[in-house]
Structures are given as C-alpha cells and as structure tokens.
mmCIF file of C-alpha atoms in Angstrom:
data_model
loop_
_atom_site.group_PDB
_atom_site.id
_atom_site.type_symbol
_atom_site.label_atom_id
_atom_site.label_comp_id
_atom_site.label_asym_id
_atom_site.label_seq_id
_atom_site.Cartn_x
_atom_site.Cartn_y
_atom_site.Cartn_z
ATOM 1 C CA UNK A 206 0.000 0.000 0.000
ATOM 2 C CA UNK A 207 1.631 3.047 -1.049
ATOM 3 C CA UNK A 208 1.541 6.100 1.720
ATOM 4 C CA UNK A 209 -0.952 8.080 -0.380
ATOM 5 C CA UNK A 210 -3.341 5.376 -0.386
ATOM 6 C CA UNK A 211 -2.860 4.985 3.620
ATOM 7 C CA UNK A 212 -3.498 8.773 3.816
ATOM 8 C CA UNK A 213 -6.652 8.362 1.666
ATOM 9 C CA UNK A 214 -7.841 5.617 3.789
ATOM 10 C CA UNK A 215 -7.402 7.765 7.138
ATOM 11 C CA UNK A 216 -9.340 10.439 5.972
ATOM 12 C CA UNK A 217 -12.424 8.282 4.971
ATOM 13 C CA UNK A 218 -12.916 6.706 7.901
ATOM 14 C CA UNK A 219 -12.084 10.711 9.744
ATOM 15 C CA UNK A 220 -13.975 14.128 9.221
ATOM 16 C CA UNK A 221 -10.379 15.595 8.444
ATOM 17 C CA UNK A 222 -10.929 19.733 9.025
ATOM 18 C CA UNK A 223 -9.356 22.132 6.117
ATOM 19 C CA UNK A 224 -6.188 23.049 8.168
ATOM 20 C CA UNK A 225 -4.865 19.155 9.328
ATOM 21 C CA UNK A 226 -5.603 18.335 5.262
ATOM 22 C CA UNK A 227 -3.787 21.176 4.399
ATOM 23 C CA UNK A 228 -0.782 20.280 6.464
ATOM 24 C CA UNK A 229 -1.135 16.683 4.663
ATOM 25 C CA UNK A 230 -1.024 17.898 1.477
ATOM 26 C CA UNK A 231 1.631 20.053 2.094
ATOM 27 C CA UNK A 232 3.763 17.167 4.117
ATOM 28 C CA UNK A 233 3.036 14.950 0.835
ATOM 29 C CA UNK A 234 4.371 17.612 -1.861
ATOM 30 C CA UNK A 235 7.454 18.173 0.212
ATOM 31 C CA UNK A 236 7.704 14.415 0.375
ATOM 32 C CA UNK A 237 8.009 14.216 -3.429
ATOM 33 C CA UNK A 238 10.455 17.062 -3.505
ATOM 34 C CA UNK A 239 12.636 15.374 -1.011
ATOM 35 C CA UNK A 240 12.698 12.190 -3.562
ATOM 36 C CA UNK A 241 13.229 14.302 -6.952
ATOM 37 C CA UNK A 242 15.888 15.894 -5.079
ATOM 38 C CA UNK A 243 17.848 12.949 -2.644
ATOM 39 C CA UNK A 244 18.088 8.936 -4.738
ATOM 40 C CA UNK A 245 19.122 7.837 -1.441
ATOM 41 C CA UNK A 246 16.513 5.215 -0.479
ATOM 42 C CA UNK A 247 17.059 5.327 3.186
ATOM 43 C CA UNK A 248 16.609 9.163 3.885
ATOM 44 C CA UNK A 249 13.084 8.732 1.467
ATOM 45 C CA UNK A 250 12.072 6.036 4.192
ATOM 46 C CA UNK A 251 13.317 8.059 7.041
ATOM 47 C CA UNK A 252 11.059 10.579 5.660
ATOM 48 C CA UNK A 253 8.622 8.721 4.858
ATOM 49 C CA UNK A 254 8.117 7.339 8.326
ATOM 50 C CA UNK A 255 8.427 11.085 9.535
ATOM 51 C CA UNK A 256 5.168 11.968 7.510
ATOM 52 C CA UNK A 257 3.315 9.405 8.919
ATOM 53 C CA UNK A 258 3.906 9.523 12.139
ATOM 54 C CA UNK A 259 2.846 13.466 12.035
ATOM 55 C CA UNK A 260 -0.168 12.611 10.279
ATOM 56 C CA UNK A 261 -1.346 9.933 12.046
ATOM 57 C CA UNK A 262 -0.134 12.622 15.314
ATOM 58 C CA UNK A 263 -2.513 15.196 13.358
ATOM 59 C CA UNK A 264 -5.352 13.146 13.157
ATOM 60 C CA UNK A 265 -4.915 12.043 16.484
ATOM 61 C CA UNK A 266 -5.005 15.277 17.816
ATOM 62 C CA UNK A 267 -8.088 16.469 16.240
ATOM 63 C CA UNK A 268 -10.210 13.308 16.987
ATOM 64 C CA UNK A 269 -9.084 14.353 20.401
ATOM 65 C CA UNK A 270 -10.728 17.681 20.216
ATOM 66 C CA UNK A 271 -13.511 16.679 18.570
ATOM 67 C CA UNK A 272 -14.453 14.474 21.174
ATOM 68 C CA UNK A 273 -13.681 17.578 24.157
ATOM 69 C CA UNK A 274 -15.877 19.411 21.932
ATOM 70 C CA UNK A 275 -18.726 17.079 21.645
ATOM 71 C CA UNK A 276 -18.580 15.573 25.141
ATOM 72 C CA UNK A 277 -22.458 16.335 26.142
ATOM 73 C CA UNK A 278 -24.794 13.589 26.725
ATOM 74 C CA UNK A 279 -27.525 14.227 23.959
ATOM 75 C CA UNK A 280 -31.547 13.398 26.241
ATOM 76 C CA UNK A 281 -33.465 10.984 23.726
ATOM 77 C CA UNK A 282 -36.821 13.170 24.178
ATOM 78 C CA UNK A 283 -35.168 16.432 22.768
ATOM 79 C CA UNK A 284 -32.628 14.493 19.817
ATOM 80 C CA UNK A 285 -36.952 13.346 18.649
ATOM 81 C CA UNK A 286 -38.220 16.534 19.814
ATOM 82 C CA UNK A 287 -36.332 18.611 17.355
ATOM 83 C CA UNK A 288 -35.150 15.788 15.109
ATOM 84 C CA UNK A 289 -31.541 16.738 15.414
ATOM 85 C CA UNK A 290 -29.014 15.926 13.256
ATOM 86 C CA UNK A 291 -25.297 16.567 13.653
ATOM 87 C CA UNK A 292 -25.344 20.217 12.406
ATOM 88 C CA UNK A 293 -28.312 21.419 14.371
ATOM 89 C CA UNK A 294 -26.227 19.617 17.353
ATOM 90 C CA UNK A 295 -23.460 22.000 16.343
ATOM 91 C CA UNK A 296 -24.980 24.908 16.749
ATOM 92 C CA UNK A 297 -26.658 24.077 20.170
ATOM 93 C CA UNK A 298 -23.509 23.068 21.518
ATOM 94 C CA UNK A 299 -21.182 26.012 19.974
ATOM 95 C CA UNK A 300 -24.148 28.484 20.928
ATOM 96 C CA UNK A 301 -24.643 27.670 25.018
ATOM 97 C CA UNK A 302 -27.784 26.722 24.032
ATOM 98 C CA UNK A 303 -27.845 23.105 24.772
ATOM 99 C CA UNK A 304 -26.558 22.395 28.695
ATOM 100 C CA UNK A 305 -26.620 19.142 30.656
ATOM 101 C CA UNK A 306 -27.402 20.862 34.277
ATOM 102 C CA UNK A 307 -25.655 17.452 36.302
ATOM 103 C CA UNK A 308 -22.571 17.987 34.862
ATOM 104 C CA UNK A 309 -22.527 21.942 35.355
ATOM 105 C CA UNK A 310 -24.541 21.930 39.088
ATOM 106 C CA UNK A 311 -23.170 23.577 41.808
ATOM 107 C CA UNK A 312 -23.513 23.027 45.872
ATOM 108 C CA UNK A 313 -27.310 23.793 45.643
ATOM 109 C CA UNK A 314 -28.392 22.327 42.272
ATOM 110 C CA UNK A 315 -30.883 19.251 42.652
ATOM 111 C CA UNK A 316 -31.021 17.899 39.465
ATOM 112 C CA UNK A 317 -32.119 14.252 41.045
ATOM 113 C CA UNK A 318 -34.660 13.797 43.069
ATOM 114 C CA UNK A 319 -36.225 9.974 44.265
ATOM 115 C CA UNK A 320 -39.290 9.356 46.167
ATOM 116 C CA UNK A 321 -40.416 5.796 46.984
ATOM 117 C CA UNK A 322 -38.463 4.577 44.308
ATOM 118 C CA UNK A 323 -39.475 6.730 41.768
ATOM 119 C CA UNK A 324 -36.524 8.995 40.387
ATOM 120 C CA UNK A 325 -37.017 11.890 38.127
ATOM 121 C CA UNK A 326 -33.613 13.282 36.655
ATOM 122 C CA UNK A 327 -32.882 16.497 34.277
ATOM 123 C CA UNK A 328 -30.454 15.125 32.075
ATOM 124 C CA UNK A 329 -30.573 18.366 30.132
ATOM 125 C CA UNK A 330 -31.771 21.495 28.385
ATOM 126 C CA UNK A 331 -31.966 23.596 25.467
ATOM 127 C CA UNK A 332 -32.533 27.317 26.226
ATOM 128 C CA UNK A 333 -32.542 30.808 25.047
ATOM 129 C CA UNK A 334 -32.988 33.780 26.911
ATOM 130 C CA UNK A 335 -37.212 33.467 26.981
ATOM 131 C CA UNK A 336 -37.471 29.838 26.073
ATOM 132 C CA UNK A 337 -36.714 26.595 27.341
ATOM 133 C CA UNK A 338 -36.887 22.916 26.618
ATOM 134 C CA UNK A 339 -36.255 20.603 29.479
ATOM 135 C CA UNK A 340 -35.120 16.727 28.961
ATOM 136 C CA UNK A 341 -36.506 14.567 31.569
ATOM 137 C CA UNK A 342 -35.748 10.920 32.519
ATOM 138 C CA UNK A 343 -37.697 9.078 34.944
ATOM 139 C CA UNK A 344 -37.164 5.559 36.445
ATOM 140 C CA UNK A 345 -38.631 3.118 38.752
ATOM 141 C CA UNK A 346 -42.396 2.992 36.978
ATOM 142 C CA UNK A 347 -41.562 -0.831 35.933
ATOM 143 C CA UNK A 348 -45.297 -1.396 36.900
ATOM 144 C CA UNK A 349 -46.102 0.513 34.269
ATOM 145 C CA UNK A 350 -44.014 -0.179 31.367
ATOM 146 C CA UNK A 351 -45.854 0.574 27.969
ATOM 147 C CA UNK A 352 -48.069 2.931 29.156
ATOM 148 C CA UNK A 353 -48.650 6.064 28.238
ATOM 149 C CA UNK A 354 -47.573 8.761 31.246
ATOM 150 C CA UNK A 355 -47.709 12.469 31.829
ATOM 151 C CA UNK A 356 -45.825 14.162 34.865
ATOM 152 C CA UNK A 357 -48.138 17.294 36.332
ATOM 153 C CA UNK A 358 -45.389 19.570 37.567
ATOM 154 C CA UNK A 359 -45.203 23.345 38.254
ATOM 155 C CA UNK A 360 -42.646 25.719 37.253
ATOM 156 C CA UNK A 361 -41.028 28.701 39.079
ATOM 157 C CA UNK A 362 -38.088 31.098 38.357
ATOM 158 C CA UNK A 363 -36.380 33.007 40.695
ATOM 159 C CA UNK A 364 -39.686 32.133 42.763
ATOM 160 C CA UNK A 365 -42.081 33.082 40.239
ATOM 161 C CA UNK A 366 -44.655 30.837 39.159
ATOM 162 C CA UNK A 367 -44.811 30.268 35.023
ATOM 163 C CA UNK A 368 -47.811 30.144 33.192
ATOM 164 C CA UNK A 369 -47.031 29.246 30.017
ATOM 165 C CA UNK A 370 -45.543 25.817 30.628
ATOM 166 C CA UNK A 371 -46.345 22.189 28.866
ATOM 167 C CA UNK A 372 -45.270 19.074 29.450
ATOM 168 C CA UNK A 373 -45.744 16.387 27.120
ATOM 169 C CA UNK A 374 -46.070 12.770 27.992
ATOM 170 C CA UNK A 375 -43.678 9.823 27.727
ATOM 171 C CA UNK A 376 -43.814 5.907 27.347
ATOM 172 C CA UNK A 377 -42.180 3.828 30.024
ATOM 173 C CA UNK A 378 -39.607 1.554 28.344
ATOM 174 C CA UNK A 379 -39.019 -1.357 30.327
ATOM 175 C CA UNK A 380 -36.093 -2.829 28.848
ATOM 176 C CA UNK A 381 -34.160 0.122 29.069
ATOM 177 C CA UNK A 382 -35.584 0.795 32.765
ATOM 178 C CA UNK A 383 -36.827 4.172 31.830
ATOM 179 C CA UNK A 384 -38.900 6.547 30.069
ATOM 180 C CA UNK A 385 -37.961 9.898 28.903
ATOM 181 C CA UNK A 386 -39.895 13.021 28.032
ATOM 182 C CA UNK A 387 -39.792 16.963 27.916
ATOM 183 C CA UNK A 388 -40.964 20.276 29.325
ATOM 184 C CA UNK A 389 -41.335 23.196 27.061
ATOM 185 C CA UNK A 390 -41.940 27.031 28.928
ATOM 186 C CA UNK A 391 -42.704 30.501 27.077
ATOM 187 C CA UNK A 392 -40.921 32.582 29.538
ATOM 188 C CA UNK A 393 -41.503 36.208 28.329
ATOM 189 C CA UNK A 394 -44.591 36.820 26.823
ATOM 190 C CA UNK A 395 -46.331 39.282 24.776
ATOM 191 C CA UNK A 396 -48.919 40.113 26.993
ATOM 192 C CA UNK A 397 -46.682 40.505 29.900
ATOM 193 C CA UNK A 398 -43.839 43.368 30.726
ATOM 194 C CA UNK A 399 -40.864 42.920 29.127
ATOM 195 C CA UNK A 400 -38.368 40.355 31.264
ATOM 196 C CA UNK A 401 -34.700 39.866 31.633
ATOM 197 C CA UNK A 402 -33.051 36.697 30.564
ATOM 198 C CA UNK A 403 -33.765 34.118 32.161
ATOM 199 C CA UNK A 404 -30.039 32.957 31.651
ATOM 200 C CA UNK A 405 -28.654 32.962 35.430
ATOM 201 C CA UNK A 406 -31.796 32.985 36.987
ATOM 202 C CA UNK A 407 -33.025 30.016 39.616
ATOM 203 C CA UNK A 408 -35.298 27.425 38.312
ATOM 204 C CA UNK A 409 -37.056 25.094 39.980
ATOM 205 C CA UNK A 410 -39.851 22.098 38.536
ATOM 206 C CA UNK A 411 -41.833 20.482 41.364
ATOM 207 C CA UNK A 412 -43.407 17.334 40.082
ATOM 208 C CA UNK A 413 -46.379 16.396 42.186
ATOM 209 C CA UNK A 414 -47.189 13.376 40.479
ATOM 210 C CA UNK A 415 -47.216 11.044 37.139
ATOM 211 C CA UNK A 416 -51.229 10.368 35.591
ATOM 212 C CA UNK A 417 -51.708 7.818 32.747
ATOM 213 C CA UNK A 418 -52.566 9.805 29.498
ATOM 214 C CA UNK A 419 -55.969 7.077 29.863
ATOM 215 C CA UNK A 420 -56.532 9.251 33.671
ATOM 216 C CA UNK A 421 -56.656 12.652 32.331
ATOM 217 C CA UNK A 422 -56.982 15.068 34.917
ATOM 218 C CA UNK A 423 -60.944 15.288 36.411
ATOM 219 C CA UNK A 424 -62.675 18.246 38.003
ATOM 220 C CA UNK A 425 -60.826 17.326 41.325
ATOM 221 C CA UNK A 426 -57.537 17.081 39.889
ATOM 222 C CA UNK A 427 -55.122 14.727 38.821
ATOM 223 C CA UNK A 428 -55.819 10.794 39.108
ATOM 224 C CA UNK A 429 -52.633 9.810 40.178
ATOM 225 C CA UNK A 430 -50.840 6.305 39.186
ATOM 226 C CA UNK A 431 -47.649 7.348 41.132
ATOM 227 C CA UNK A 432 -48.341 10.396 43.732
ATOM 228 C CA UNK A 433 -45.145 12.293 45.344
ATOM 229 C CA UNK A 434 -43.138 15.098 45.772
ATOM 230 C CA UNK A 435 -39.875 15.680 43.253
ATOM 231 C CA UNK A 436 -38.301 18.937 43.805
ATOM 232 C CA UNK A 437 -35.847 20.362 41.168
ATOM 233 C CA UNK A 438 -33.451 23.580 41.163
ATOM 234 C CA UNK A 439 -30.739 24.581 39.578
ATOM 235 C CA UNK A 440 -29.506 27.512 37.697
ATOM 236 C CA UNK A 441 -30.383 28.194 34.322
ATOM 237 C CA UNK A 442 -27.829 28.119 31.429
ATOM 238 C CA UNK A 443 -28.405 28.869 27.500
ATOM 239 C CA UNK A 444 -27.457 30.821 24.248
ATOM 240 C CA UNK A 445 -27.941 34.361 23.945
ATOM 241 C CA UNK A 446 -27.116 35.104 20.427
ATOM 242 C CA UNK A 447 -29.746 36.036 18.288
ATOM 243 C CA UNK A 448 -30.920 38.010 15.226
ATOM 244 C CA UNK A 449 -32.985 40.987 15.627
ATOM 245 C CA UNK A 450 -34.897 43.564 12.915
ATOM 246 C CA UNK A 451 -37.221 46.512 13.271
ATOM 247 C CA UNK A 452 -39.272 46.690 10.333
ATOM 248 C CA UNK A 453 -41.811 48.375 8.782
ATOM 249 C CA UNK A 454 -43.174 45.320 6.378
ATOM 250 C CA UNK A 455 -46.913 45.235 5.396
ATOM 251 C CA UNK A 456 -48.601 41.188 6.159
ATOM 252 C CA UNK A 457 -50.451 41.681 2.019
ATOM 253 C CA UNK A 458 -53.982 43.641 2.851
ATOM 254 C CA UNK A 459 -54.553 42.744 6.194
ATOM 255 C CA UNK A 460 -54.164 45.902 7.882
ATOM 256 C CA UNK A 461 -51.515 45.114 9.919
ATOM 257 C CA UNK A 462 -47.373 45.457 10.094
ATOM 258 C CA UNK A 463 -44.769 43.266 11.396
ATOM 259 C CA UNK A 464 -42.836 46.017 13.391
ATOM 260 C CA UNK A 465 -40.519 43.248 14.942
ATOM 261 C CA UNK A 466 -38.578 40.136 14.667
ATOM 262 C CA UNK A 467 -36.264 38.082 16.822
ATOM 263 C CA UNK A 468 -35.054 34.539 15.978
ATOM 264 C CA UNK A 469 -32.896 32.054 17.885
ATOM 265 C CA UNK A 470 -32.038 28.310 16.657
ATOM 266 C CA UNK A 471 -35.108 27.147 18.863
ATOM 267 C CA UNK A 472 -37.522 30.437 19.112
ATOM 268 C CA UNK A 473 -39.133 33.430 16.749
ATOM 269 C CA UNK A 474 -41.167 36.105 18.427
ATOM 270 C CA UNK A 475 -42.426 38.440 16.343
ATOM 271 C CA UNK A 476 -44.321 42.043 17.505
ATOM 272 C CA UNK A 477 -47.140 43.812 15.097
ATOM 273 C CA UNK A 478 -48.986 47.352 14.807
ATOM 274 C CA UNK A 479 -52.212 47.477 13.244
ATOM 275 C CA UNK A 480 -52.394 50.321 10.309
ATOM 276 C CA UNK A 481 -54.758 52.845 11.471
ATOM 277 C CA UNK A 482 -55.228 54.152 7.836
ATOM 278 C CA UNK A 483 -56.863 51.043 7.055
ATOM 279 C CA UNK A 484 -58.728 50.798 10.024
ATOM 280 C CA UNK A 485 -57.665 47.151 10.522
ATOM 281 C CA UNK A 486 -58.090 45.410 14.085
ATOM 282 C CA UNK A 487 -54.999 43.179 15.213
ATOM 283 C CA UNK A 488 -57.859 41.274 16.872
ATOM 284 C CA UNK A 489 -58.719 37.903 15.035
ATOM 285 C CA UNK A 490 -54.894 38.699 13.229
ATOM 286 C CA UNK A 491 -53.415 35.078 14.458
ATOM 287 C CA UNK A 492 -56.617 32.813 13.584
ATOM 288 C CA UNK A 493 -56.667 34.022 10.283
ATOM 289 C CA UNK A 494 -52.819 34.729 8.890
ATOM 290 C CA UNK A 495 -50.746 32.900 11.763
ATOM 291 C CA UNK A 496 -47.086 32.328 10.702
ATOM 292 C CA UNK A 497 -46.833 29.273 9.113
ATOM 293 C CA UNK A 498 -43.200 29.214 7.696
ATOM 294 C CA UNK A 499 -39.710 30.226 7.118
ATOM 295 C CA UNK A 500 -37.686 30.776 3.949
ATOM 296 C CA UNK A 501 -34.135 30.454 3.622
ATOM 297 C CA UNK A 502 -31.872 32.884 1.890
ATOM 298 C CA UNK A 503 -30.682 29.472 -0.791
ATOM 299 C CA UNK A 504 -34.427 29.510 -1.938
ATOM 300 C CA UNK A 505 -36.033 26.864 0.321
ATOM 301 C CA UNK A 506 -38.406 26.809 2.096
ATOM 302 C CA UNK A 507 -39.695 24.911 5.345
ATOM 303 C CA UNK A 508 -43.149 24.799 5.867
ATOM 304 C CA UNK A 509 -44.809 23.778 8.966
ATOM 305 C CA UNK A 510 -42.267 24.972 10.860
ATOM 306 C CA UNK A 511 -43.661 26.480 14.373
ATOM 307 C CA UNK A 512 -44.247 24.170 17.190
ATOM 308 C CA UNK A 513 -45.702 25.229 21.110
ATOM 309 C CA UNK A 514 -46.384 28.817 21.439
ATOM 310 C CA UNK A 515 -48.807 31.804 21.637
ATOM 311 C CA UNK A 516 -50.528 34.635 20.011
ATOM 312 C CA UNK A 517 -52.759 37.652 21.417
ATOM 313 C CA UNK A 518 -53.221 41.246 21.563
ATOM 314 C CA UNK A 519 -50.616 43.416 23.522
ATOM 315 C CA UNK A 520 -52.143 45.803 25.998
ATOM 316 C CA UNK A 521 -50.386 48.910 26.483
ATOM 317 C CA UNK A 522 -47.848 48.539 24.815
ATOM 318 C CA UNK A 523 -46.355 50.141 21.414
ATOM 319 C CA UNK A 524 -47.079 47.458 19.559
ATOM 320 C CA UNK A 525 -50.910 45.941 19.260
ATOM 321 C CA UNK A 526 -50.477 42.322 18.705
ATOM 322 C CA UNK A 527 -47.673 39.537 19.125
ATOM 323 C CA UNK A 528 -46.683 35.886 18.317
ATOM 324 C CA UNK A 529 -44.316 33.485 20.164
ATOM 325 C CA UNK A 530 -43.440 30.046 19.069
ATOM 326 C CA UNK A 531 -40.853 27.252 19.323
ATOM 327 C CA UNK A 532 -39.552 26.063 16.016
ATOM 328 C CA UNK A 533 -40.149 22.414 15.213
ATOM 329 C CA UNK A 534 -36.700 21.902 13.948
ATOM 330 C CA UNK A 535 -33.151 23.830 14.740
ATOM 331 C CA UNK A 536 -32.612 26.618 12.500
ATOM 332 C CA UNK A 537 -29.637 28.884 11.804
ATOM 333 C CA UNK A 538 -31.144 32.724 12.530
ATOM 334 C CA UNK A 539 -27.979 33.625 9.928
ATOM 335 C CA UNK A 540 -29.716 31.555 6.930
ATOM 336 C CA UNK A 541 -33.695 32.956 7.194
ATOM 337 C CA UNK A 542 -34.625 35.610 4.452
ATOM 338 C CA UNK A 543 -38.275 35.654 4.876
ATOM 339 C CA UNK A 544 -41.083 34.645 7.096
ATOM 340 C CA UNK A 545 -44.654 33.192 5.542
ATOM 341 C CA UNK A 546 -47.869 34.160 6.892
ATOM 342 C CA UNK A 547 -51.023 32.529 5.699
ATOM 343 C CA UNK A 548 -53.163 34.116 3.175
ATOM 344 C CA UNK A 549 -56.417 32.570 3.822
ATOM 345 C CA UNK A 550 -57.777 29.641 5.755
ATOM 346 C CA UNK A 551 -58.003 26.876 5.338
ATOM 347 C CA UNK A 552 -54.761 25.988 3.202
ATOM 348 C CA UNK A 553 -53.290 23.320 1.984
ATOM 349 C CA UNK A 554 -51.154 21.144 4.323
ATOM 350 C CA UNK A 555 -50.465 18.273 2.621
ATOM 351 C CA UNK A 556 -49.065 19.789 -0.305
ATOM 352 C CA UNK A 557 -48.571 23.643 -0.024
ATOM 353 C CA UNK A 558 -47.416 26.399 -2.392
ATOM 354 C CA UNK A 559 -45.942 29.766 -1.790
ATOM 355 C CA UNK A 560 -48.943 31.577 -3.607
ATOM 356 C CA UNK A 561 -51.151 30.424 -0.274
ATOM 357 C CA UNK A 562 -48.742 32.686 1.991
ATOM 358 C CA UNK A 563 -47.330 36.058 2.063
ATOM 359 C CA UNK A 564 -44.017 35.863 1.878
ATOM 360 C CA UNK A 565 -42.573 38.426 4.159
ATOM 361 C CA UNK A 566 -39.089 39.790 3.639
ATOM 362 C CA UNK A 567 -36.714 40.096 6.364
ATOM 363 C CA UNK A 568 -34.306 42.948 5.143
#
C-alpha cells in the first residue's frame, strides 16, 4: 500500500478539518520534492516514516478535540423533539444553548430527586434567553411499562410561578428501565412586561405526580398512578445570540405590520402594529394569517415549521399584537430571508405552495 493510499484511507474513515488536510497535502508535496531531489533510499524512508507519524499525530489530535468538543450527553426526548441531526447539534452546543445541568450543578443544584423509588432526573436542556426545553428521565415505573404517562409539575423562576408551561407525555420503556420526556416554557410573553433573561436565573420544577394519558386530569384534579413530591433547582444556562430587525413590512392587505422580529435556533417572536389608515383590528390577526413558515436565503423553504407557542393582543404597549413560538426543527437565525404568513384559511397542508402565503421579507 503506497503512503498516499494509507493517507486516503485515514481520511475516509475521519472528518479531516481544512487546516490538518492542508498540512497533509503540504507534508506529501514536500515528500516528493525530497525524492526528486535525494536517490538515497534510506533518507526517502526516514522521511517517509516522519510523515506518517505526524499525520497519524494530526489526526490524532483532532479526533481528540472533537471528542472535548462534543462531550455532552444528547436526552433521547429532545434528539426526537427537534429531530436533530449533527449540524443542528453544532450549533446548540457552539451556541450555550444546549446544557446538561448534572454535569454543570453547583452546591445547591438538585437535578435528582427519588421518592419511593421513583426517580425523576434532568439530564438536560436547550434554552434561550425566553425559552426553554427541558429533557426529563424518569425511572422506577416498571409497573407501568408501555403505558402512556404524563408528569403534572409546576414551574417557578427566581420564585415566580410560570404560566405558560407544557409538558408532554412519555412511554415507560421497560427494557431500558426508563422513560424519557420533555418540558417546554414561554418565559416572556407578549402580553406581559418585558423580562430579563432568564439565563442565570433560579429554576425550579416540582413534580407532584405522574397520571396515565388514559386518567386525564378530572374536576378534582389529577388521578394519580404514582403520587409524590420531586423537587428540582438549579440555575439556568443557555445561548444568547440572536438576530434581531425593526421593520416596517406590510402582512399583504390585512391591515396590519410586522414592526418586529427576533429569531434564535429554537424560538421566533415576532411584535405587530395594526395600520390605522386602514382601520384594521390586530384582533382575530393570528386565527386568520398565523405564521406558518420560514424561507431560507438558498431559496427553500420549510413549511410547517412552528411548534408550542402563543398569540394575542398586547395591551399597552407600542405594539398591538404579538406571536411566540418554538420552532419544530433547529434553525440557523444567519440563513432565514423571509417569514410566511397565511393568506387565507383553510390551506393546503399536505401539499402547499408559496402563492397560499405572504411571503414576508426580512431585510
């Protein structure tokens, strides 16, 4: 096998980055120089060997760094929740969005918390600064393996009870000895002042039990299969960056403006003023021409793309109405052009065109 060949072969089986294939290439054309310029077999060897060894030392090193880089255990319920690949996974990780609390907890963090056998772990979460997404994992429900489970849980930060919080249920895997599931909260919204981020702040989830999806909650409350008390804190980590416009963009006829935009990999909120010259109402604005998708600045587009979430009229405020939502995949803020808002309802989901939305540039 000639050393070329062996080089080839590394970098198959390796993501090689630009500047350790550089430095190959480079080695390699000095390598032939050496041998138009030296017959003497032994020094070609010697060098030979030399190349290797600081290839193989390259590659070494960056599998190395990759692995630093990537060393964050990935929670099951949020890899399906946003159907993540290795780029969206990327830009979590490189962000501060994506955090596994137990391995960043300090003296007062509870991330684990058992009662009569029942533990409830946060094994981690995806945040910006006004949203989060919470991975749970809960074992010791062998009794009820294959069913269908919700946990009812309140939320508070820095003391203050959320509204605006879901949690979503979960089946109970037996052969693993676990189920998994997630907790998505809308921290700052529309109709509410203005927050700071909740980045630094104290959270805490107090589970008060786990219901079958089959023992939906009655007048009285929760039915309870597994009744307790798991108490949760920690501080709150996640990505601030963001893109931000004020604009001044008409949604077609409809009266009313998109004023302002902000979009993170996992969030959009958006703030509207109804045009007074048209004597449009913002009321009604989100049942009739809610946001529907995103277009990309290469032409695509996704459709379908908001998740959890609210819209409503603003009181007070200097805008008149607003719109909050997760994103049902990871997105790159830098790669959106335009937003699509629908024209008229109904539409058509299964196979939609462009000509149902207004297509609403973000420059």
């Amino acid at each position: 096998m000639s050393f070329e060949v062996f080089i080839e072969e590394i970098k198959s089986d390796n993501e090689i980055p630009e500047v350790v294939d550089s430095g190959i290439k480079e080695a390699l054309s000095n390598l032939a120089k050496k041998n138009n310029q030296k017959n003497n077999i032994n020094s070609a060897i010697r060098y030979k060997r030399f190349v290797m060894a600081f290839t193989i030392f390259l590659v070494c090193v960056f599998t190395l760094s990759v692995s630093a880089q990537t060393f964050i255990y990935w929670s099951g319920s949020i890899e399906d929740r946003f159907v993540l690949n290795l780029f969206d996974k990327d830009i979590l990780e490189n962000g501060g969005f994506a955090v596994n609390p137990s391995m960043t907890r300090g003296e007062a963090d509870v991330t684990i918390a058992e009662y009569n056998g029942v533990v409830i772990s946060v094994t981690q979460t995806v945040a910006d600064s006004n949203n989060i997404v919470i991975g749970l994992q809960i074992t010791g429900l062998e009794d009820y393996a294959k069913s269908e489970l919700i946990p009812e849980c309140e939320v508070l930060i820095d003391g203050k009870s959320i509204p605006h919080v879901s949690a979503y249920s979960f089946i109970y895997d037996s052969e693993k000895g676990y189920g998994e599931t997630y907790i998505e909260i809308l921290y700052n919204s529309g109709d509410e002042e203005d927050v700071e981020s909740i980045i630094g702040k104290r959270i805490a989830i107090n589970v008060k039990g786990i219901a079958t999806c089959d023992n939906l909650p009655t007048v009285q409350g929760f039915n309870y299969v597994v009744e307790g008390e798991w108490q949760l804190e920690w501080t709150m980590s996640g990505g601030e960056e963001k893109r931000e416009w004020n604009l001044s963009k008409d949604i077609g006829d409809t009266g009313i403006v998109l004023i302002y935009a902000r979009i993170t990999p996992i969030s959009i909120y958006l703030r509207f003023k109804a045009d007074d010259t048209v004597g449009a109402s913002a009321e009604g604005f989100g049942e009739k021409h809610n946001l529907y998708g995103i277009k990309f600045s290469d032409g695509s587009i996704r459709y379908n793309a908001i998740s959890e979430g609210e819209y409503g009229l603003a009181f007070e405020k200097d805008y008149d109405y607003y719109m909050n939502y997760y994103f049902n995949n990871i997105v790159n803020p830098e790669d959106i052009s335009a937003l699509l808002f629908i024209k008229e309802v109904p539409i058509n989901y299964e196979n939609p065109s462009e000509d149902e939305y207004y297509v609403i540039g973000l420059d």
